[in-house]
């Protein structure tokens, strides 16, 4: 094994190693390099991006994302990073103020997000949603008010979202599917599994405050072009040593009490501090056995994850009129237009199914069929269309499942081990496990 000191020759600057090149690792690297640290970033995949990645599909003849991602105007840290990388214009918030809900009878109802009027605008827009009956609007108004007024949620007695809604007389499927759709989109889990706190955290920053914060944005191009290449270019240009395709296998521990670097398959690299911007189970794998059993780290074993499936489809004609739509009560939760709406008269859509059944319960082919069935039923233009290409992808550990009490196991960045810091969407940010949570935790670790 060869031995290397990071960034040899520059001894006065702090030497930091970041493990993981997803949004958390990229945020940490960007923040640190701006403050003059010497940074080495390890990513085991062949590309950066982590769970927000793209791959080239030769059948489709284009880059496809693992799954379509939405941004909220309230993603201040993530949007700030896009600006730093020079790609803020590649995300579009056009049409992001209205969400079409398309029901099983083909009826389409617009949900307005009220980006023009702040909290009051958001609230009054919600009250005009025709998917709800008059009495459901009153119940929703009470829920929204109660959420805005909630100051502290005790993690020991945190309710599920379903428990909270039921106090106001709202059950699954009520309110035109509004609460189910919001919860599954934000928490990647249905109301009966999701803990209330992260949902309230996200709604208080976005949907319920209205204005720009409540708008929905999407990248105009696949991740590879939108942010992965630009972020990599920015980091390399600013002196970050980006090592892609290199897995960190273990940590170098001095006197069993502080971190002095990392080991890869054939190298050791020393550093002053190490940030692990990787999922909780991957953190445990890197730790010495004695630390894995320590109660601070052992709790990371309690995280469960929830899968997401995406089905990308190219049709021989346009099928979706809007940029995206919600399909309440369907197997498929959301359908998105993928980039350019038409090519030679074709149209390209991607769908998202959160908390999708696992491999033993449903094959990918069955998922593709179920999605097609939904689209044929809900999008009138799809019923006469032919499928040119279809490809389903299921990400098993798409996000951690933030059940009631998750605050008790989500860690802050600083660990009890000197020199060791954690980052990732699963860390304690008060937000659901999203890009913004990953970016904020990365910046916290860097700080
Ligand atoms: C299909 C899908 C749809 C989603 N939709 C949305 C959405 O609409 N909006 C939203 O905000 N969020 C969405 N998310 C969640 C979002 O993608 C994640 O919250 C975010 O990407 C997590 O970033 P991260 O940096 O915390 O972790 P990751 O992206 O998992 O990054 C960790 C990185 O560490 C690397 N790594 C692990 N171990 C090692 C090691 N030993 N050595 C070197 N490298 C290692 C991994 O390869 C990985 O690249 C979605 C996720 C999925 C899967």
PDB file of N, CA, C and O and ligand atoms in Angstrom, residues 19-25 42-45 49-52 66-70 75 246-248 277-279 282 286 308 310 395 398-399 424-425 433-436 438, ligand 1:
ATOM      1  N   UNK A  19     -15.853  12.110   1.683  1.00  0.00           N
ATOM      2  CA  UNK A  19     -16.195  10.822   1.071  1.00  0.00           C
ATOM      3  C   UNK A  19     -17.644  10.920   0.608  1.00  0.00           C
ATOM      4  O   UNK A  19     -18.544  11.117   1.431  1.00  0.00           O
ATOM      5  N   UNK A  20     -17.883  10.785  -0.693  1.00  0.00           N
ATOM      6  CA  UNK A  20     -19.244  10.858  -1.234  1.00  0.00           C
ATOM      7  C   UNK A  20     -19.432  12.095  -2.096  1.00  0.00           C
ATOM      8  O   UNK A  20     -19.205  13.208  -1.638  1.00  0.00           O
ATOM      9  N   UNK A  21     -19.828  11.864  -3.336  1.00  0.00           N
ATOM     10  CA  UNK A  21     -19.976  12.968  -4.289  1.00  0.00           C
ATOM     11  C   UNK A  21     -21.412  13.220  -4.693  1.00  0.00           C
ATOM     12  O   UNK A  21     -21.695  13.583  -5.831  1.00  0.00           O
ATOM     13  N   UNK A  22     -22.369  13.016  -3.740  1.00  0.00           N
ATOM     14  CA  UNK A  22     -23.761  13.432  -3.978  1.00  0.00           C
ATOM     15  C   UNK A  22     -23.892  14.908  -3.615  1.00  0.00           C
ATOM     16  O   UNK A  22     -22.891  15.602  -3.398  1.00  0.00           O
ATOM     17  N   UNK A  23     -25.143  15.387  -3.492  1.00  0.00           N
ATOM     18  CA  UNK A  23     -25.362  16.805  -3.186  1.00  0.00           C
ATOM     19  C   UNK A  23     -24.682  17.221  -1.890  1.00  0.00           C
ATOM     20  O   UNK A  23     -24.134  18.327  -1.793  1.00  0.00           O
ATOM     21  N   UNK A  24     -24.675  16.341  -0.863  1.00  0.00           N
ATOM     22  CA  UNK A  24     -24.073  16.713   0.421  1.00  0.00           C
ATOM     23  C   UNK A  24     -22.566  16.909   0.261  1.00  0.00           C
ATOM     24  O   UNK A  24     -22.001  17.909   0.730  1.00  0.00           O
ATOM     25  N   UNK A  25     -21.908  15.960  -0.406  1.00  0.00           N
ATOM     26  CA  UNK A  25     -20.465  16.056  -0.605  1.00  0.00           C
ATOM     27  C   UNK A  25     -20.103  17.244  -1.488  1.00  0.00           C
ATOM     28  O   UNK A  25     -19.124  17.963  -1.232  1.00  0.00           O
ATOM     29  N   UNK A  42     -13.695  11.940  -2.625  1.00  0.00           N
ATOM     30  CA  UNK A  42     -13.748  10.572  -3.164  1.00  0.00           C
ATOM     31  C   UNK A  42     -15.183  10.194  -3.503  1.00  0.00           C
ATOM     32  O   UNK A  42     -16.084  10.373  -2.677  1.00  0.00           O
ATOM     33  N   UNK A  43     -15.388   9.656  -4.698  1.00  0.00           N
ATOM     34  CA  UNK A  43     -16.703   9.134  -5.085  1.00  0.00           C
ATOM     35  C   UNK A  43     -16.483   7.760  -5.710  1.00  0.00           C
ATOM     36  O   UNK A  43     -15.704   7.624  -6.646  1.00  0.00           O
ATOM     37  N   UNK A  44     -17.197   6.763  -5.188  1.00  0.00           N
ATOM     38  CA  UNK A  44     -16.939   5.410  -5.690  1.00  0.00           C
ATOM     39  C   UNK A  44     -17.549   5.140  -7.070  1.00  0.00           C
ATOM     40  O   UNK A  44     -17.068   4.297  -7.810  1.00  0.00           O
ATOM     41  N   UNK A  45     -18.624   5.850  -7.416  1.00  0.00           N
ATOM     42  CA  UNK A  45     -19.207   5.658  -8.757  1.00  0.00           C
ATOM     43  C   UNK A  45     -18.334   6.319  -9.815  1.00  0.00           C
ATOM     44  O   UNK A  45     -17.478   7.144  -9.491  1.00  0.00           O
ATOM     45  N   UNK A  49     -22.858  12.875  -8.287  1.00  0.00           N
ATOM     46  CA  UNK A  49     -24.325  13.030  -8.345  1.00  0.00           C
ATOM     47  C   UNK A  49     -25.071  12.142  -7.368  1.00  0.00           C
ATOM     48  O   UNK A  49     -26.189  12.457  -6.990  1.00  0.00           O
ATOM     49  N   UNK A  50     -24.501  10.982  -7.012  1.00  0.00           N
ATOM     50  CA  UNK A  50     -25.157  10.088  -6.051  1.00  0.00           C
ATOM     51  C   UNK A  50     -26.536   9.682  -6.522  1.00  0.00           C
ATOM     52  O   UNK A  50     -26.719   9.229  -7.649  1.00  0.00           O
ATOM     53  N   UNK A  51     -27.524   9.916  -5.651  1.00  0.00           N
ATOM     54  CA  UNK A  51     -28.882   9.480  -5.988  1.00  0.00           C
ATOM     55  C   UNK A  51     -29.583  10.427  -6.958  1.00  0.00           C
ATOM     56  O   UNK A  51     -30.691  10.140  -7.402  1.00  0.00           O
ATOM     57  N   UNK A  52     -28.954  11.536  -7.282  1.00  0.00           N
ATOM     58  CA  UNK A  52     -29.507  12.428  -8.308  1.00  0.00           C
ATOM     59  C   UNK A  52     -28.571  12.374  -9.514  1.00  0.00           C
ATOM     60  O   UNK A  52     -27.855  13.323  -9.816  1.00  0.00           O
ATOM     61  N   UNK A  66     -31.982   9.026 -13.056  1.00  0.00           N
ATOM     62  CA  UNK A  66     -32.477   7.890 -12.284  1.00  0.00           C
ATOM     63  C   UNK A  66     -33.950   8.094 -11.941  1.00  0.00           C
ATOM     64  O   UNK A  66     -34.716   7.147 -11.857  1.00  0.00           O
ATOM     65  N   UNK A  67     -34.309   9.316 -11.745  1.00  0.00           N
ATOM     66  CA  UNK A  67     -35.715   9.642 -11.503  1.00  0.00           C
ATOM     67  C   UNK A  67     -35.861  11.141 -11.575  1.00  0.00           C
ATOM     68  O   UNK A  67     -34.939  11.865 -11.201  1.00  0.00           O
ATOM     69  N   UNK A  68     -37.007  11.644 -12.074  1.00  0.00           N
ATOM     70  CA  UNK A  68     -37.171  13.101 -12.136  1.00  0.00           C
ATOM     71  C   UNK A  68     -37.193  13.682 -10.728  1.00  0.00           C
ATOM     72  O   UNK A  68     -37.746  13.075  -9.810  1.00  0.00           O
ATOM     73  N   UNK A  69     -36.547  14.813 -10.538  1.00  0.00           N
ATOM     74  CA  UNK A  69     -36.501  15.481  -9.237  1.00  0.00           C
ATOM     75  C   UNK A  69     -37.137  16.857  -9.366  1.00  0.00           C
ATOM     76  O   UNK A  69     -36.893  17.553 -10.349  1.00  0.00           O
ATOM     77  N   UNK A  70     -37.913  17.229  -8.350  1.00  0.00           N
ATOM     78  CA  UNK A  70     -38.409  18.607  -8.343  1.00  0.00           C
ATOM     79  C   UNK A  70     -37.639  19.421  -7.311  1.00  0.00           C
ATOM     80  O   UNK A  70     -37.168  18.889  -6.312  1.00  0.00           O
ATOM     81  N   UNK A  75     -35.622  25.924  -1.742  1.00  0.00           N
ATOM     82  CA  UNK A  75     -34.324  25.224  -1.681  1.00  0.00           C
ATOM     83  C   UNK A  75     -33.194  26.260  -1.804  1.00  0.00           C
ATOM     84  O   UNK A  75     -32.442  26.284  -2.789  1.00  0.00           O
ATOM     85  N   UNK A 246     -13.374   5.903  -7.074  1.00  0.00           N
ATOM     86  CA  UNK A 246     -12.482   5.456  -5.994  1.00  0.00           C
ATOM     87  C   UNK A 246     -13.275   5.307  -4.704  1.00  0.00           C
ATOM     88  O   UNK A 246     -13.777   6.301  -4.163  1.00  0.00           O
ATOM     89  N   UNK A 247     -13.365   4.079  -4.249  1.00  0.00           N
ATOM     90  CA  UNK A 247     -14.109   3.819  -3.027  1.00  0.00           C
ATOM     91  C   UNK A 247     -13.193   3.947  -1.819  1.00  0.00           C
ATOM     92  O   UNK A 247     -12.057   3.469  -1.849  1.00  0.00           O
ATOM     93  N   UNK A 248     -13.674   4.592  -0.778  1.00  0.00           N
ATOM     94  CA  UNK A 248     -12.925   4.609   0.487  1.00  0.00           C
ATOM     95  C   UNK A 248     -13.319   3.347   1.246  1.00  0.00           C
ATOM     96  O   UNK A 248     -14.506   3.058   1.410  1.00  0.00           O
ATOM     97  N   UNK A 277     -19.935  11.980   3.638  1.00  0.00           N
ATOM     98  CA  UNK A 277     -21.192  12.436   3.027  1.00  0.00           C
ATOM     99  C   UNK A 277     -21.823  11.255   2.302  1.00  0.00           C
ATOM    100  O   UNK A 277     -22.021  11.272   1.084  1.00  0.00           O
ATOM    101  N   UNK A 278     -22.111  10.234   3.075  1.00  0.00           N
ATOM    102  CA  UNK A 278     -22.595   8.953   2.525  1.00  0.00           C
ATOM    103  C   UNK A 278     -23.757   8.463   3.380  1.00  0.00           C
ATOM    104  O   UNK A 278     -23.946   8.941   4.494  1.00  0.00           O
ATOM    105  N   UNK A 279     -24.567   7.511   2.871  1.00  0.00           N
ATOM    106  CA  UNK A 279     -25.723   7.053   3.646  1.00  0.00           C
ATOM    107  C   UNK A 279     -25.323   6.367   4.970  1.00  0.00           C
ATOM    108  O   UNK A 279     -24.185   5.917   5.117  1.00  0.00           O
ATOM    109  N   UNK A 282     -23.547   3.011   5.032  1.00  0.00           N
ATOM    110  CA  UNK A 282     -22.190   3.118   4.475  1.00  0.00           C
ATOM    111  C   UNK A 282     -21.238   3.723   5.504  1.00  0.00           C
ATOM    112  O   UNK A 282     -20.061   3.362   5.564  1.00  0.00           O
ATOM    113  N   UNK A 286     -17.619   1.889   7.365  1.00  0.00           N
ATOM    114  CA  UNK A 286     -16.260   2.450   7.374  1.00  0.00           C
ATOM    115  C   UNK A 286     -15.666   2.561   8.780  1.00  0.00           C
ATOM    116  O   UNK A 286     -14.462   2.712   8.934  1.00  0.00           O
ATOM    117  N   UNK A 308     -38.009   4.129  -4.543  1.00  0.00           N
ATOM    118  CA  UNK A 308     -38.759   4.906  -5.551  1.00  0.00           C
ATOM    119  C   UNK A 308     -38.563   4.218  -6.896  1.00  0.00           C
ATOM    120  O   UNK A 308     -37.458   3.761  -7.194  1.00  0.00           O
ATOM    121  N   UNK A 310     -39.076   4.802 -11.136  1.00  0.00           N
ATOM    122  CA  UNK A 310     -39.334   5.767 -12.201  1.00  0.00           C
ATOM    123  C   UNK A 310     -39.497   4.995 -13.488  1.00  0.00           C
ATOM    124  O   UNK A 310     -38.744   4.050 -13.711  1.00  0.00           O
ATOM    125  N   UNK A 395     -35.008   2.365  -7.475  1.00  0.00           N
ATOM    126  CA  UNK A 395     -33.902   2.635  -6.552  1.00  0.00           C
ATOM    127  C   UNK A 395     -34.354   2.139  -5.189  1.00  0.00           C
ATOM    128  O   UNK A 395     -35.262   2.716  -4.580  1.00  0.00           O
ATOM    129  N   UNK A 398     -33.896   4.580  -1.917  1.00  0.00           N
ATOM    130  CA  UNK A 398     -34.001   5.923  -2.501  1.00  0.00           C
ATOM    131  C   UNK A 398     -33.822   7.006  -1.438  1.00  0.00           C
ATOM    132  O   UNK A 398     -33.063   7.955  -1.639  1.00  0.00           O
ATOM    133  N   UNK A 399     -34.521   6.870  -0.317  1.00  0.00           N
ATOM    134  CA  UNK A 399     -34.324   7.816   0.791  1.00  0.00           C
ATOM    135  C   UNK A 399     -34.547   7.080   2.106  1.00  0.00           C
ATOM    136  O   UNK A 399     -35.167   6.018   2.127  1.00  0.00           O
ATOM    137  N   UNK A 424     -25.368  14.427   4.745  1.00  0.00           N
ATOM    138  CA  UNK A 424     -26.271  13.623   3.919  1.00  0.00           C
ATOM    139  C   UNK A 424     -27.702  14.048   4.182  1.00  0.00           C
ATOM    140  O   UNK A 424     -27.996  14.634   5.234  1.00  0.00           O
ATOM    141  N   UNK A 425     -28.594  13.729   3.253  1.00  0.00           N
ATOM    142  CA  UNK A 425     -29.999  14.142   3.387  1.00  0.00           C
ATOM    143  C   UNK A 425     -30.644  13.581   4.645  1.00  0.00           C
ATOM    144  O   UNK A 425     -31.642  14.088   5.127  1.00  0.00           O
ATOM    145  N   UNK A 433     -35.871  14.069   3.627  1.00  0.00           N
ATOM    146  CA  UNK A 433     -34.626  13.637   2.968  1.00  0.00           C
ATOM    147  C   UNK A 433     -34.667  14.046   1.491  1.00  0.00           C
ATOM    148  O   UNK A 433     -35.129  13.292   0.633  1.00  0.00           O
ATOM    149  N   UNK A 434     -34.212  15.255   1.239  1.00  0.00           N
ATOM    150  CA  UNK A 434     -34.282  15.831  -0.106  1.00  0.00           C
ATOM    151  C   UNK A 434     -32.924  16.427  -0.480  1.00  0.00           C
ATOM    152  O   UNK A 434     -32.003  16.483   0.342  1.00  0.00           O
ATOM    153  N   UNK A 435     -32.848  16.924  -1.700  1.00  0.00           N
ATOM    154  CA  UNK A 435     -31.649  17.606  -2.173  1.00  0.00           C
ATOM    155  C   UNK A 435     -31.297  18.769  -1.233  1.00  0.00           C
ATOM    156  O   UNK A 435     -30.141  18.984  -0.901  1.00  0.00           O
ATOM    157  N   UNK A 436     -32.313  19.521  -0.798  1.00  0.00           N
ATOM    158  CA  UNK A 436     -32.030  20.680   0.057  1.00  0.00           C
ATOM    159  C   UNK A 436     -31.479  20.227   1.407  1.00  0.00           C
ATOM    160  O   UNK A 436     -30.552  20.845   1.944  1.00  0.00           O
ATOM    161  N   UNK A 438     -29.754  17.506   1.915  1.00  0.00           N
ATOM    162  CA  UNK A 438     -28.376  17.059   1.641  1.00  0.00           C
ATOM    163  C   UNK A 438     -27.451  18.270   1.541  1.00  0.00           C
ATOM    164  O   UNK A 438     -26.380  18.310   2.158  1.00  0.00           O
TER     165      UNK A 438
HETATM  166  C1  LIG B   1     -35.732   8.421  -7.833  1.00  0.00           C
HETATM  167  C2  LIG B   1     -35.512   9.521  -6.845  1.00  0.00           C
HETATM  168  C3  LIG B   1     -36.297  10.675  -6.910  1.00  0.00           C
HETATM  169  C4  LIG B   1     -36.071  11.712  -5.993  1.00  0.00           C
HETATM  170  N1  LIG B   1     -36.812  12.853  -6.111  1.00  0.00           N
HETATM  171  C5  LIG B   1     -36.462  13.941  -5.376  1.00  0.00           C
HETATM  172  C6  LIG B   1     -37.097  15.193  -5.615  1.00  0.00           C
HETATM  173  O1  LIG B   1     -38.002  15.306  -6.451  1.00  0.00           O
HETATM  174  N2  LIG B   1     -36.663  16.283  -4.898  1.00  0.00           N
HETATM  175  C7  LIG B   1     -35.670  16.186  -3.953  1.00  0.00           C
HETATM  176  O2  LIG B   1     -35.301  17.199  -3.371  1.00  0.00           O
HETATM  177  N3  LIG B   1     -35.079  14.996  -3.686  1.00  0.00           N
HETATM  178  C8  LIG B   1     -35.445  13.872  -4.369  1.00  0.00           C
HETATM  179  N4  LIG B   1     -34.815  12.678  -4.147  1.00  0.00           N
HETATM  180  C9  LIG B   1     -33.844  12.580  -3.035  1.00  0.00           C
HETATM  181  C10 LIG B   1     -32.467  13.135  -3.444  1.00  0.00           C
HETATM  182  O3  LIG B   1     -32.002  12.502  -4.604  1.00  0.00           O
HETATM  183  C11 LIG B   1     -31.504  12.863  -2.297  1.00  0.00           C
HETATM  184  O4  LIG B   1     -32.028  13.448  -1.125  1.00  0.00           O
HETATM  185  C12 LIG B   1     -30.110  13.441  -2.505  1.00  0.00           C
HETATM  186  O5  LIG B   1     -29.638  13.188  -3.801  1.00  0.00           O
HETATM  187  C13 LIG B   1     -29.163  12.808  -1.464  1.00  0.00           C
HETATM  188  O6  LIG B   1     -27.857  13.320  -1.587  1.00  0.00           O
HETATM  189  P1  LIG B   1     -26.708  12.864  -0.584  1.00  0.00           P
HETATM  190  O7  LIG B   1     -25.479  13.564  -0.980  1.00  0.00           O
HETATM  191  O8  LIG B   1     -27.196  12.992   0.808  1.00  0.00           O
HETATM  192  O9  LIG B   1     -26.540  11.278  -0.784  1.00  0.00           O
HETATM  193  P2  LIG B   1     -26.135  10.443  -2.081  1.00  0.00           P
HETATM  194  O10 LIG B   1     -26.690  11.088  -3.279  1.00  0.00           O
HETATM  195  O11 LIG B   1     -26.534   9.038  -1.792  1.00  0.00           O
HETATM  196  O12 LIG B   1     -24.543  10.549  -2.138  1.00  0.00           O
HETATM  197  C14 LIG B   1     -23.678   9.689  -1.449  1.00  0.00           C
HETATM  198  C15 LIG B   1     -22.545   9.325  -2.392  1.00  0.00           C
HETATM  199  O13 LIG B   1     -21.543   8.633  -1.644  1.00  0.00           O
HETATM  200  C16 LIG B   1     -20.969   7.636  -2.466  1.00  0.00           C
HETATM  201  N5  LIG B   1     -20.336   6.654  -1.568  1.00  0.00           N
HETATM  202  C17 LIG B   1     -20.931   5.823  -0.675  1.00  0.00           C
HETATM  203  N6  LIG B   1     -19.998   5.104  -0.013  1.00  0.00           N
HETATM  204  C18 LIG B   1     -18.784   5.487  -0.510  1.00  0.00           C
HETATM  205  C19 LIG B   1     -17.450   5.109  -0.222  1.00  0.00           C
HETATM  206  N7  LIG B   1     -17.158   4.182   0.699  1.00  0.00           N
HETATM  207  N8  LIG B   1     -16.427   5.693  -0.926  1.00  0.00           N
HETATM  208  C20 LIG B   1     -16.706   6.651  -1.864  1.00  0.00           C
HETATM  209  N9  LIG B   1     -17.963   7.039  -2.174  1.00  0.00           N
HETATM  210  C21 LIG B   1     -18.996   6.476  -1.495  1.00  0.00           C
HETATM  211  C22 LIG B   1     -22.178   7.094  -3.229  1.00  0.00           C
HETATM  212  O14 LIG B   1     -21.758   6.438  -4.412  1.00  0.00           O
HETATM  213  C23 LIG B   1     -22.967   8.378  -3.505  1.00  0.00           C
HETATM  214  O15 LIG B   1     -22.613   8.954  -4.746  1.00  0.00           O
HETATM  215  C24 LIG B   1     -35.057  11.589  -4.990  1.00  0.00           C
HETATM  216  C25 LIG B   1     -34.293  10.416  -4.915  1.00  0.00           C
HETATM  217  C26 LIG B   1     -34.506   9.401  -5.818  1.00  0.00           C
HETATM  218  C27 LIG B   1     -33.667   8.146  -5.714  1.00  0.00           C
END
